[in-house]
Short mmCIF file of C-alpha atoms in Angstrom, two decimals:
data_model
loop_
_atom_site.label_atom_id
_atom_site.label_comp_id
_atom_site.label_asym_id
_atom_site.label_seq_id
_atom_site.Cartn_x
_atom_site.Cartn_y
_atom_site.Cartn_z
CA HIS N 1 -10.35 -0.86 -9.98
CA GLU N 2 -9.36 2.37 -8.22
CA VAL N 3 -7.87 3.19 -4.86
CA LEU N 4 -8.13 6.45 -2.94
CA VAL N 5 -5.20 7.24 -0.64
CA LEU N 6 -6.00 9.66 2.19
CA GLN N 7 -3.47 11.60 4.23
CA GLN N 8 -4.76 13.76 7.09
CA GLY N 9 -8.27 13.61 5.64
CA ARG N 10 -7.26 14.71 2.13
CA ILE N 11 -7.09 12.62 -1.03
CA ILE N 12 -3.45 12.57 -2.12
CA GLN N 13 -3.71 9.98 -4.90
CA GLN N 14 -6.50 8.30 -6.81
CA ALA N 15 -5.52 5.60 -9.30
CA SER N 16 -5.35 1.88 -9.95
CA PRO N 17 -3.38 -0.23 -7.46
CA TYR N 18 -0.73 -0.76 -10.16
CA VAL N 19 -0.19 2.98 -10.65
CA ILE N 20 -0.14 3.73 -6.93
CA TYR N 21 2.37 0.94 -6.26
CA ASN N 22 4.69 1.87 -9.14
CA LYS N 23 4.24 5.67 -9.17
CA PRO N 24 3.27 6.87 -5.69
CA VAL N 25 2.94 10.64 -5.34
CA ASN N 26 4.99 10.75 -2.15
CA LEU N 27 6.84 8.58 0.38
CA TYR N 28 3.78 8.31 2.64
CA CYS N 29 1.78 6.76 -0.20
CA ALA N 30 4.69 4.48 -1.15
CA GLY N 31 4.96 3.22 2.43
CA LEU N 32 1.31 2.18 2.55
CA PHE N 33 1.83 -0.26 -0.32
CA GLY N 34 5.07 -1.94 0.71
CA MET N 35 8.74 -1.52 1.37
CA TYR N 36 10.91 0.93 -0.54
CA ASN N 37 14.42 2.35 -0.53
CA ILE N 38 15.17 6.05 -0.77
CA ILE N 39 17.66 6.87 -3.51
CA SER N 40 19.34 10.28 -3.63
CA SER N 41 19.95 12.23 -6.82
CA GLU N 42 23.71 12.06 -6.07
CA LEU N 43 23.59 8.26 -6.09
CA MET N 44 21.63 8.21 -9.33
CA GLU N 45 24.30 10.41 -10.95
CA LEU N 46 26.86 7.66 -10.22
CA PHE N 47 24.82 5.44 -12.55
CA GLY N 48 24.54 8.13 -15.20
CA LEU N 49 20.87 8.84 -14.41
CA SER N 50 19.21 12.03 -13.28
CA LEU N 51 16.26 12.84 -11.03
CA SER N 52 14.06 15.90 -11.14
CA GLU N 53 13.61 15.61 -7.35
CA LYS N 54 16.24 15.36 -4.60
CA THR N 55 15.19 11.81 -3.76
CA ALA N 56 13.19 8.95 -5.24
CA CYS N 57 11.85 5.70 -3.88
CA ILE N 58 12.56 2.37 -5.46
CA ARG N 59 11.02 -0.99 -4.57
CA PRO N 60 13.40 -3.78 -3.45
CA GLU N 61 12.29 -6.08 -6.28
CA SER N 62 13.40 -3.42 -8.78
CA ILE N 63 17.03 -3.69 -7.68
CA SER N 64 19.38 -6.34 -8.97
CA VAL N 65 23.01 -6.87 -8.11
CA ALA N 66 25.43 -7.03 -11.01
CA ALA N 67 29.20 -6.98 -11.33
CA THR N 68 30.23 -3.38 -11.98
CA GLY N 69 33.01 -1.06 -10.94
CA ILE N 70 30.89 0.41 -8.14
CA ARG N 71 31.66 -0.80 -4.61
CA ALA N 72 28.89 -1.02 -2.05
CA THR N 73 28.28 -2.39 1.42
CA VAL N 74 25.13 -4.33 2.29
CA LYS N 75 24.02 -3.10 5.72
CA HIS N 76 21.02 -5.35 6.29
CA VAL N 77 19.49 -8.46 4.73
CA MET N 78 15.89 -9.47 5.45
CA TYR N 79 15.04 -13.13 4.87
CA TYR N 80 11.58 -13.80 3.39
CA GLY N 81 11.73 -17.55 2.79
CA SER N 82 11.81 -17.73 -0.99
CA TYR N 83 13.84 -14.54 -1.38
CA ASP N 84 16.05 -12.05 0.50
CA ILE N 85 15.85 -8.29 0.51
CA LEU N 86 19.22 -6.55 0.69
#
């Protein structure tokens, strides 16, 4: 129903698991609920998007690879049996 996330004895987020997973209030909270990638505002601008913060976190399952004009290098691949995380 609801989850309370504590950091140094203080409640930092109180919401449903869905909300906490998809909209964590900070990187500490995001890390408690799974892996994430940190995306900078400069990188987002390359895709024509903007961030109100300097960085954002994005879950690996939210990223898909498509043929575009942007070149990138995959630095690490983690094998999870039925899927890989780039």
